[in-house]
mmCIF file of C-alpha atoms in Angstrom:
data_model
loop_
_atom_site.group_PDB
_atom_site.id
_atom_site.type_symbol
_atom_site.label_atom_id
_atom_site.label_comp_id
_atom_site.label_asym_id
_atom_site.label_seq_id
_atom_site.Cartn_x
_atom_site.Cartn_y
_atom_site.Cartn_z
ATOM 1 C CA MET A 21 -24.424 19.233 11.987
ATOM 2 C CA LYS A 22 -22.694 15.683 12.928
ATOM 3 C CA ILE A 23 -18.986 14.662 12.529
ATOM 4 C CA ARG A 24 -16.909 12.302 14.027
ATOM 5 C CA LYS A 25 -14.773 12.908 16.854
ATOM 6 C CA ASN A 26 -11.836 11.751 15.189
ATOM 7 C CA LEU A 27 -11.807 13.476 12.029
ATOM 8 C CA ALA A 28 -12.467 16.711 13.883
ATOM 9 C CA ASN A 29 -9.906 15.647 15.710
ATOM 10 C CA THR A 30 -7.597 14.819 12.917
ATOM 11 C CA LEU A 31 -8.520 18.146 11.226
ATOM 12 C CA ILE A 32 -7.359 20.500 14.413
ATOM 13 C CA TYR A 33 -4.253 18.480 14.175
ATOM 14 C CA LEU A 34 -3.307 18.768 9.696
ATOM 15 C CA SER A 35 -4.872 22.241 10.098
ATOM 16 C CA ALA A 36 -2.511 22.982 12.833
ATOM 17 C CA TYR A 37 0.581 22.281 10.906
ATOM 18 C CA ILE A 38 -0.565 23.649 7.949
ATOM 19 C CA GLY A 39 -0.366 26.932 9.811
ATOM 20 C CA GLY A 40 -2.022 29.706 11.772
ATOM 21 C CA ALA A 41 -4.403 30.616 9.926
ATOM 22 C CA VAL A 42 -5.913 27.196 8.276
ATOM 23 C CA PHE A 43 -6.220 26.618 12.144
ATOM 24 C CA ALA A 44 -7.597 29.511 13.489
ATOM 25 C CA LEU A 45 -10.350 28.943 10.736
ATOM 26 C CA ILE A 46 -11.132 25.837 11.430
ATOM 27 C CA GLY A 47 -9.879 25.618 15.653
ATOM 28 C CA GLY A 48 -12.044 29.009 14.980
ATOM 29 C CA LEU A 49 -15.183 27.004 13.636
ATOM 30 C CA PHE A 50 -15.259 24.405 16.080
ATOM 31 C CA PHE A 51 -13.995 25.804 19.460
ATOM 32 C CA LEU A 52 -17.420 28.317 18.698
ATOM 33 C CA LYS A 53 -20.032 26.098 16.710
ATOM 34 C CA CYS A 54 -19.659 22.876 18.517
ATOM 35 C CA LYS A 55 -21.775 21.805 21.904
ATOM 36 C CA ASP A 56 -19.249 19.182 22.939
ATOM 37 C CA GLU A 57 -17.313 20.483 26.011
ATOM 38 C CA ASP A 58 -14.664 17.766 25.065
ATOM 39 C CA MET A 59 -13.177 19.411 21.038
ATOM 40 C CA LYS A 60 -11.558 21.759 24.228
ATOM 41 C CA LYS A 61 -9.064 18.758 25.178
ATOM 42 C CA PRO A 62 -7.937 18.308 20.842
ATOM 43 C CA LEU A 63 -7.720 22.321 20.453
ATOM 44 C CA LYS A 64 -5.677 23.247 23.578
ATOM 45 C CA THR A 65 -2.759 20.382 22.757
ATOM 46 C CA ALA A 66 -3.087 21.770 19.065
ATOM 47 C CA LEU A 67 -2.905 25.381 19.684
ATOM 48 C CA ILE A 68 0.156 24.120 22.537
ATOM 49 C CA LEU A 69 2.073 21.833 20.103
ATOM 50 C CA PHE A 70 1.793 25.197 17.627
ATOM 51 C CA VAL A 71 3.490 28.320 19.351
ATOM 52 C CA VAL A 72 6.315 24.897 20.295
ATOM 53 C CA PHE A 73 6.956 24.897 16.689
ATOM 54 C CA LEU A 74 5.912 28.833 16.220
ATOM 55 C CA GLY A 75 8.897 29.478 19.064
ATOM 56 C CA ALA A 76 11.291 26.753 17.271
ATOM 57 C CA GLU A 77 10.649 28.102 13.938
ATOM 58 C CA ALA A 78 11.683 32.042 14.831
ATOM 59 C CA ILE A 79 14.834 30.319 16.878
ATOM 60 C CA SER A 80 15.390 28.318 13.659
ATOM 61 C CA PHE A 81 15.241 31.993 11.767
ATOM 62 C CA VAL A 82 17.151 33.546 13.918
ATOM 63 C CA LEU A 83 20.115 30.695 14.356
ATOM 64 C CA GLU A 84 20.213 30.932 10.084
ATOM 65 C CA ASP A 85 20.831 34.905 10.842
ATOM 66 C CA LEU A 86 23.029 34.222 12.577
ATOM 67 C CA PHE A 87 24.754 31.467 10.527
ATOM 68 C CA SER A 88 25.123 33.132 7.609
ATOM 69 C CA ALA A 89 26.635 35.919 9.264
ATOM 70 C CA VAL A 90 29.497 33.538 9.944
ATOM 71 C CA ASN A 91 28.837 31.955 6.624
ATOM 72 C CA VAL A 92 28.571 28.797 8.470
ATOM 73 C CA TRP A 93 25.377 27.174 5.769
ATOM 74 C CA TYR A 94 25.432 23.796 6.184
ATOM 75 C CA ALA A 95 24.444 24.767 10.361
ATOM 76 C CA SER A 96 21.849 26.581 9.057
ATOM 77 C CA TYR A 97 20.244 23.498 6.636
ATOM 78 C CA TRP A 98 20.308 20.741 9.397
ATOM 79 C CA VAL A 99 19.121 24.096 12.024
ATOM 80 C CA ASN A 100 16.499 23.774 9.623
ATOM 81 C CA LEU A 101 16.157 20.335 8.512
ATOM 82 C CA ILE A 102 15.319 19.459 12.075
ATOM 83 C CA VAL A 103 13.074 21.794 12.738
ATOM 84 C CA ASP A 104 11.023 20.923 10.205
ATOM 85 C CA LEU A 105 11.473 16.922 10.337
ATOM 86 C CA SER A 106 10.664 17.398 13.852
ATOM 87 C CA LYS A 107 7.356 19.194 13.518
ATOM 88 C CA ILE A 108 5.798 16.617 9.986
ATOM 89 C CA ILE A 109 6.558 13.596 12.603
ATOM 90 C CA VAL A 110 4.726 14.837 16.017
ATOM 91 C CA PHE A 111 2.346 16.345 13.842
ATOM 92 C CA GLY A 112 1.635 13.091 12.234
ATOM 93 C CA LEU A 113 1.704 11.552 15.575
ATOM 94 C CA MET A 114 -0.711 13.169 16.334
ATOM 95 C CA ALA A 115 -3.095 12.823 13.439
ATOM 96 C CA PHE A 116 -2.308 9.099 12.779
ATOM 97 C CA SER A 117 -3.105 8.521 16.927
ATOM 98 C CA ALA A 118 -6.548 11.221 16.399
ATOM 99 C CA PHE A 119 -8.187 9.527 13.518
ATOM 100 C CA SER A 120 -7.155 5.510 13.841
ATOM 101 C CA GLY A 121 -8.869 6.413 17.456
ATOM 102 C CA ASN A 122 -12.107 3.561 16.429
ATOM 103 C CA SER A 123 -14.868 6.776 17.438
ATOM 104 C CA LYS A 124 -18.326 6.224 17.080
ATOM 105 C CA GLU A 125 -18.907 9.297 19.075
ATOM 106 C CA PHE A 126 -20.195 12.030 17.191
ATOM 107 C CA TYR A 127 -19.541 16.063 17.147
ATOM 108 C CA GLU A 128 -22.414 18.183 16.715
ATOM 109 C CA PHE A 129 -22.562 21.968 15.722
ATOM 110 C CA ASP A 130 -25.510 24.271 16.704
ATOM 111 C CA GLY A 131 -26.766 26.482 13.790
ATOM 112 C CA PHE A 132 -25.037 25.079 10.601
ATOM 113 C CA TRP A 133 -25.970 26.632 7.729
ATOM 114 C CA GLY A 134 -29.512 28.020 8.682
ATOM 115 C CA GLU A 135 -30.280 25.281 11.122
ATOM 116 C CA LYS A 136 -32.434 26.281 14.269
#
């Protein structure tokens, strides 16, 4: 099976934005089944971005508890909004740049759907 490189990279970034389980499924599929070594670069970038935003969301969660303890709810709202908007912007730009790359190249999968 073949898939265009720009579409595969877009799927990787969008799956990393959606969440860990989806990224594990899509990224694991591309990592295990793709023959091309160039696939590791967008996977590594998406993984690093995923971990950075996971850490930012964890810090946001801790700050939310801290702000709720001192009854400053609006600060918690703004912290969550900044983290969420930055995540949307970063992953959106990465997916758009991957999709807009006018690549005619394909990634080749091995052993897919009973192929030999």
